[in-house]
PDB file of C-alpha atoms in Angstrom:
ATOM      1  CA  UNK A   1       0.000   0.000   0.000  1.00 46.00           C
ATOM      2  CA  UNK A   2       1.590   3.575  -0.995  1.00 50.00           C
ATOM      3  CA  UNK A   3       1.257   6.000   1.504  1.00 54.00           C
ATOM      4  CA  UNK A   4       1.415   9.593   0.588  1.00 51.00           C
ATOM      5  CA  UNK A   5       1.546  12.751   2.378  1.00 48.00           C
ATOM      6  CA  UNK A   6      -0.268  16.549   1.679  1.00 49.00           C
ATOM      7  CA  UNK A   7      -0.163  18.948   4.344  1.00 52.00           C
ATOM      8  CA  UNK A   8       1.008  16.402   6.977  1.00 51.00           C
ATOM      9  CA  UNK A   9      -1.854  14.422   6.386  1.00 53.00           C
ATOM     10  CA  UNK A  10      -1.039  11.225   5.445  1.00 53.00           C
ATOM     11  CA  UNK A  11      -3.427   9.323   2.466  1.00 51.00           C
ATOM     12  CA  UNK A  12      -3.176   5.877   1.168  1.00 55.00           C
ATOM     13  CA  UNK A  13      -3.897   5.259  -2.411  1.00 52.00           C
ATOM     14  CA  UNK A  14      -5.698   1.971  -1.496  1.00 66.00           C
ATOM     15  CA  UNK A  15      -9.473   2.530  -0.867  1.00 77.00           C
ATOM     16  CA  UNK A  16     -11.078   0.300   1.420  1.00 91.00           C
ATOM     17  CA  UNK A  17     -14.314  -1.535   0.771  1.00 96.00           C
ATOM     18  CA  UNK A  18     -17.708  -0.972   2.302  1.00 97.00           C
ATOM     19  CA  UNK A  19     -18.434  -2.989   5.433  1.00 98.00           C
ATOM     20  CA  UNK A  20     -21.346  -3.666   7.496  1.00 98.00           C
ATOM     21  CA  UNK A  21     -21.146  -6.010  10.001  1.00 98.00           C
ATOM     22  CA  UNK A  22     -24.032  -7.246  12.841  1.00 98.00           C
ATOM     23  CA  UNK A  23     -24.067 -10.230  15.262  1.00 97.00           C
ATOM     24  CA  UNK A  24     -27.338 -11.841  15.971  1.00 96.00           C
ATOM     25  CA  UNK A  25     -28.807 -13.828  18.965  1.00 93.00           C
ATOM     26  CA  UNK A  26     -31.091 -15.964  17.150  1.00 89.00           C
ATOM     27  CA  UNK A  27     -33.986 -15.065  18.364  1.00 89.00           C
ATOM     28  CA  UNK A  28     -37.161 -14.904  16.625  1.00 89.00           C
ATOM     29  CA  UNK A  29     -37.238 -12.158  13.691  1.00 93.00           C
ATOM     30  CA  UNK A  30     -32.950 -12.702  13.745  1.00 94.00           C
ATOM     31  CA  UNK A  31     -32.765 -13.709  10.078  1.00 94.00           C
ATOM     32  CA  UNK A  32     -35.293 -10.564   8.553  1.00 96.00           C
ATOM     33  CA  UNK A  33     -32.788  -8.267  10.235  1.00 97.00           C
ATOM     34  CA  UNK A  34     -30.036 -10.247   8.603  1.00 97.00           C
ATOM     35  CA  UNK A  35     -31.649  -9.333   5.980  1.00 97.00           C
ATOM     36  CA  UNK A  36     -32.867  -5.995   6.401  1.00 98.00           C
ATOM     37  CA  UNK A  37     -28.791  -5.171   7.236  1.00 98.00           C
ATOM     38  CA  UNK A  38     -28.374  -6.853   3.397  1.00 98.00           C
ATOM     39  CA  UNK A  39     -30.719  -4.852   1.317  1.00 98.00           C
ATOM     40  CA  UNK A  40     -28.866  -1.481   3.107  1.00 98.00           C
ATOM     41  CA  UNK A  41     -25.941  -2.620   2.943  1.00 98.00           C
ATOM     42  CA  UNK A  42     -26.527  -3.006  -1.047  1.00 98.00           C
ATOM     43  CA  UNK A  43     -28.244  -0.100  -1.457  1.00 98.00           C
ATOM     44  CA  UNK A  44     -25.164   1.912   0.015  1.00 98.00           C
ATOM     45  CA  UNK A  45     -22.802  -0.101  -1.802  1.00 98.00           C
ATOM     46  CA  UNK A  46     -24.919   0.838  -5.305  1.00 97.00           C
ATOM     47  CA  UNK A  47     -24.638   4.695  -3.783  1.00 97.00           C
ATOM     48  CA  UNK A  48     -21.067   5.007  -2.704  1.00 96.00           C
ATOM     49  CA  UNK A  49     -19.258   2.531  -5.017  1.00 96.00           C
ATOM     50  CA  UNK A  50     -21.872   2.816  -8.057  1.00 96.00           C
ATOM     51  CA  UNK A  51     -22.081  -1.250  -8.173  1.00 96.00           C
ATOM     52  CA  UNK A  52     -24.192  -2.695 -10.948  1.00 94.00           C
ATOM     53  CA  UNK A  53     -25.680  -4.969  -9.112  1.00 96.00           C
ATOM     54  CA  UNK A  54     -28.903  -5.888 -10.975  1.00 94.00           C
ATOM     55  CA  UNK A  55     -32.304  -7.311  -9.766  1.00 96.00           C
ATOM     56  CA  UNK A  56     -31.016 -10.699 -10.243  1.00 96.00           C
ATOM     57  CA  UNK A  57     -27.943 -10.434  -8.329  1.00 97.00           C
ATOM     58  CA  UNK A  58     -29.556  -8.838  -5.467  1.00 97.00           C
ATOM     59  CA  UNK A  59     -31.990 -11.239  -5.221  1.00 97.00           C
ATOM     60  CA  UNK A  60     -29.208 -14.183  -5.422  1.00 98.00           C
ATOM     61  CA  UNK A  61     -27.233 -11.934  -2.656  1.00 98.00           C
ATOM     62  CA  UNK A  62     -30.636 -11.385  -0.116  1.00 98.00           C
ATOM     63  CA  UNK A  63     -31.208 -15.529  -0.568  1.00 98.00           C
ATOM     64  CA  UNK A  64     -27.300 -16.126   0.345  1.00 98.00           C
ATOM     65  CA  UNK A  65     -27.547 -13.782   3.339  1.00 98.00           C
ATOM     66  CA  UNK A  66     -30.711 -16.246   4.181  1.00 97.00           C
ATOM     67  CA  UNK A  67     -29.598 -19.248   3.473  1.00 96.00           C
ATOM     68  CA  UNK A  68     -26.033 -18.788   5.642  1.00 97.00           C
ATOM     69  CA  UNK A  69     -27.891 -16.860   8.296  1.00 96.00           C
ATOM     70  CA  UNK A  70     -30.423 -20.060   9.066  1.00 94.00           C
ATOM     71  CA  UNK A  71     -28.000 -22.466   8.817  1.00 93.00           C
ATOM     72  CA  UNK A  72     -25.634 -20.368  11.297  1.00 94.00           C
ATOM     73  CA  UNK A  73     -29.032 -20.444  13.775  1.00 92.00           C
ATOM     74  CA  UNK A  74     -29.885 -23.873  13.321  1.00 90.00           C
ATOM     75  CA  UNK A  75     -26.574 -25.511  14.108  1.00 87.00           C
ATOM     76  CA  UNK A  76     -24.592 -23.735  16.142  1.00 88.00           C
ATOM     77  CA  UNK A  77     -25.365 -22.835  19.694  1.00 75.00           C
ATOM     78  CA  UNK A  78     -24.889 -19.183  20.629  1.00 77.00           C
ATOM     79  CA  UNK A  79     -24.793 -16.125  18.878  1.00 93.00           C
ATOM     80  CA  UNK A  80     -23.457 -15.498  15.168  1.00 96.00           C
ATOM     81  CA  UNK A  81     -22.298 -12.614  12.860  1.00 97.00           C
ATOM     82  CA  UNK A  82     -23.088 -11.338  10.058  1.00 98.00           C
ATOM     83  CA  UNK A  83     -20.456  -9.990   7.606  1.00 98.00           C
ATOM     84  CA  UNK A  84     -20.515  -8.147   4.491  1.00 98.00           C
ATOM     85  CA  UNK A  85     -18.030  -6.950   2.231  1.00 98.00           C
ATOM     86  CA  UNK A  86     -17.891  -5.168  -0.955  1.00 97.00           C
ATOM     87  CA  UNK A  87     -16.987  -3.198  -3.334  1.00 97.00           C
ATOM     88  CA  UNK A  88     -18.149  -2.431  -7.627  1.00 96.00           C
ATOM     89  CA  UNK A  89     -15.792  -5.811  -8.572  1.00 96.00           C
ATOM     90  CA  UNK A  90     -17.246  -8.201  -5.435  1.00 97.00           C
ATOM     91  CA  UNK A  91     -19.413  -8.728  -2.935  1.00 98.00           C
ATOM     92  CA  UNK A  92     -18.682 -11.281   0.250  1.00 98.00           C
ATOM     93  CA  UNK A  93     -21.148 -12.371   2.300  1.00 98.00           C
ATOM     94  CA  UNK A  94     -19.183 -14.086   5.655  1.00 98.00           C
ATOM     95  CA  UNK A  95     -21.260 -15.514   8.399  1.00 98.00           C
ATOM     96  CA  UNK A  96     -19.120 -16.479  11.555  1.00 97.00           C
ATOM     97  CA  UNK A  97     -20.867 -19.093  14.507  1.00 96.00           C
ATOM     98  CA  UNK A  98     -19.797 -20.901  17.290  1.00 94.00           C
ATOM     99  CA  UNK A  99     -20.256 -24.838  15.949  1.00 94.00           C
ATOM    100  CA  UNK A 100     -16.649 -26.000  14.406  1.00 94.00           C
ATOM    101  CA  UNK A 101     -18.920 -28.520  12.260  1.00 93.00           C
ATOM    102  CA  UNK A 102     -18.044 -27.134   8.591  1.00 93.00           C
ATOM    103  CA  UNK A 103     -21.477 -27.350   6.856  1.00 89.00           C
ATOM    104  CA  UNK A 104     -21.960 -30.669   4.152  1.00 81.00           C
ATOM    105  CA  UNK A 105     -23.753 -30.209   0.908  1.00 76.00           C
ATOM    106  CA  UNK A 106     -25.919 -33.205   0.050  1.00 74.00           C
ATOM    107  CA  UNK A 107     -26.232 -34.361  -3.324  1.00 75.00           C
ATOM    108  CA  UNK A 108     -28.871 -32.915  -4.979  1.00 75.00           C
ATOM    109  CA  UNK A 109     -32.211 -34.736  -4.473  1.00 75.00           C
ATOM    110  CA  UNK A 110     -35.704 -33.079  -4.827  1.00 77.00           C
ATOM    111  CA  UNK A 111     -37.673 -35.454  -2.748  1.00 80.00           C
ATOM    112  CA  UNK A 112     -35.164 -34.357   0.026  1.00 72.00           C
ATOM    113  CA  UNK A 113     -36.914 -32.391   3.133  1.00 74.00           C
ATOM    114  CA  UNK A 114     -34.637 -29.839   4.156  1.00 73.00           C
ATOM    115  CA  UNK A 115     -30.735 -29.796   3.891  1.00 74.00           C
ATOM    116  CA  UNK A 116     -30.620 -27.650   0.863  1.00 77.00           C
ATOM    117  CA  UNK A 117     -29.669 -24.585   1.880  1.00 86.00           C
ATOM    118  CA  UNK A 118     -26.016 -25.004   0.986  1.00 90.00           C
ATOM    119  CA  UNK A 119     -27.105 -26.431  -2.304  1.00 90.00           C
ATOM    120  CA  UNK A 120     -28.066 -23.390  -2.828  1.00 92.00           C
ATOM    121  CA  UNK A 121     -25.661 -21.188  -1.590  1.00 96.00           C
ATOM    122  CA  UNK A 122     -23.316 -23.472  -4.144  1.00 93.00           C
ATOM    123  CA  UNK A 123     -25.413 -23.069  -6.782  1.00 93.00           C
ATOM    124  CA  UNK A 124     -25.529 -18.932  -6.489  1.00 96.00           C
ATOM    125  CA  UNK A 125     -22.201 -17.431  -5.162  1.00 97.00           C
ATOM    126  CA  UNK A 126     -19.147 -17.524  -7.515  1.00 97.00           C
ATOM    127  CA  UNK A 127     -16.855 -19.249  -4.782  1.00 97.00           C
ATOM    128  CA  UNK A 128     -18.184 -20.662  -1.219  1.00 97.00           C
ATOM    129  CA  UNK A 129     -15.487 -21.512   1.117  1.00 97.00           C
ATOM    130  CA  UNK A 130     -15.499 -22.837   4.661  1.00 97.00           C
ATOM    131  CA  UNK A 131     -13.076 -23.166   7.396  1.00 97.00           C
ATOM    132  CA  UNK A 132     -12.868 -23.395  10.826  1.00 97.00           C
ATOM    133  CA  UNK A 133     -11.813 -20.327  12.747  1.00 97.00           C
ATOM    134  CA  UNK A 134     -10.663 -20.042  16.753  1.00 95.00           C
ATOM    135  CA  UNK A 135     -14.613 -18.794  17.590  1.00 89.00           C
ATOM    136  CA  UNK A 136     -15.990 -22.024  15.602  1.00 95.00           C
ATOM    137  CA  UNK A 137     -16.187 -21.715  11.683  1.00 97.00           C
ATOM    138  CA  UNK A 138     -16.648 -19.124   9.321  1.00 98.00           C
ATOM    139  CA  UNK A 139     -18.876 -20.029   5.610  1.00 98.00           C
ATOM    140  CA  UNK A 140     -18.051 -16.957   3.162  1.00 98.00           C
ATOM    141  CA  UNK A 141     -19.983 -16.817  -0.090  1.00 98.00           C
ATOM    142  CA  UNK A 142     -18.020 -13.997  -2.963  1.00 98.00           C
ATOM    143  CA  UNK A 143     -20.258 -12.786  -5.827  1.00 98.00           C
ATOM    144  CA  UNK A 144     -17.985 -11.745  -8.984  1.00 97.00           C
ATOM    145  CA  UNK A 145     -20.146  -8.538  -9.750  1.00 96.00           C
ATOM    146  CA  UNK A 146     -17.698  -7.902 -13.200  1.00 88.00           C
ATOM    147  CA  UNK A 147     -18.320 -11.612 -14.170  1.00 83.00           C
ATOM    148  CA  UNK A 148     -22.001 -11.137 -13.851  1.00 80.00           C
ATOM    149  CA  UNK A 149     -22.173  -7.853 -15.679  1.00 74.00           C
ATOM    150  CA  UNK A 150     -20.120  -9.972 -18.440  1.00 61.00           C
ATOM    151  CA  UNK A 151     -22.723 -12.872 -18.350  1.00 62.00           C
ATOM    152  CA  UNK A 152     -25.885 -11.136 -18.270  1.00 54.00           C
TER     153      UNK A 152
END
């Protein structure tokens, strides 16, 4: 990172992307504030960082937030957080919990009850990793916002 200097005050020519960050009990109404924090945190990033983001893509970020949120509440036992990142190239959505269980992804089968929320996580970020972290595990889903401009 270059650091530069006018009038004493010192400026880095490395801008830094737009975070929003919340943690969440689990309590009832936990994962419509998860998403609530989502749809502003997009709408700033279209604002400040002029990110094409599209109806699509917004919609595919808002289930991801849902989808990682749930399965954060649902199997893990205490409080998570919500993280998100981005900036008019990418968008990460990070959700950190207390379980050190990485999530599985079941092979796809519609007669299936349940269990597909990481199918679909798979199916709509550009990269979903998972690892596990000294407070449990963290599941980050990155959306390539210049490959989707490409694509669509």
């Amino acid at each position: 990172m270059n650091e530069r200097s006018i009038d004493g005050a010192a400026f880095t020519d490395a801008v830094r992307p737009l975070r929003k960050a919340a943690e969440f009990s689990g309590e009832p109404g936990c994962i419509a504030a998860a998403r609530m924090l989502a749809v502003r945190f997009l709408q700033q990033l279209e604002a400040e960082w002029f990110a094409a983001l599209g109806e699509r893509t917004t919609g595919d970020l808002l289930l991801v937030v849902s989808e990682l949120v749930t399965n954060a509440e649902r199997h893990s036992h205490g409080p998570y957080l919500l993280e998100l990142e981005g900036t008019d190239q990418q968008v990460l959505v990070t959700v950190y919990d207390s379980s050190t269980t990485l999530p599985h992804r079941y092979e796809r089968d519609p007669g299936r009850l349940g269990g597909h929320g990481l199918e679909i996580v798979h199916a709509l970020a550009d990269r979903l990793s998972a690892e596990r972290v000294p407070v449990g595990k963290r599941v980050q889903a990155a959306f390539d916002l210049e490959r989707r401009r490409v694509s669509t």
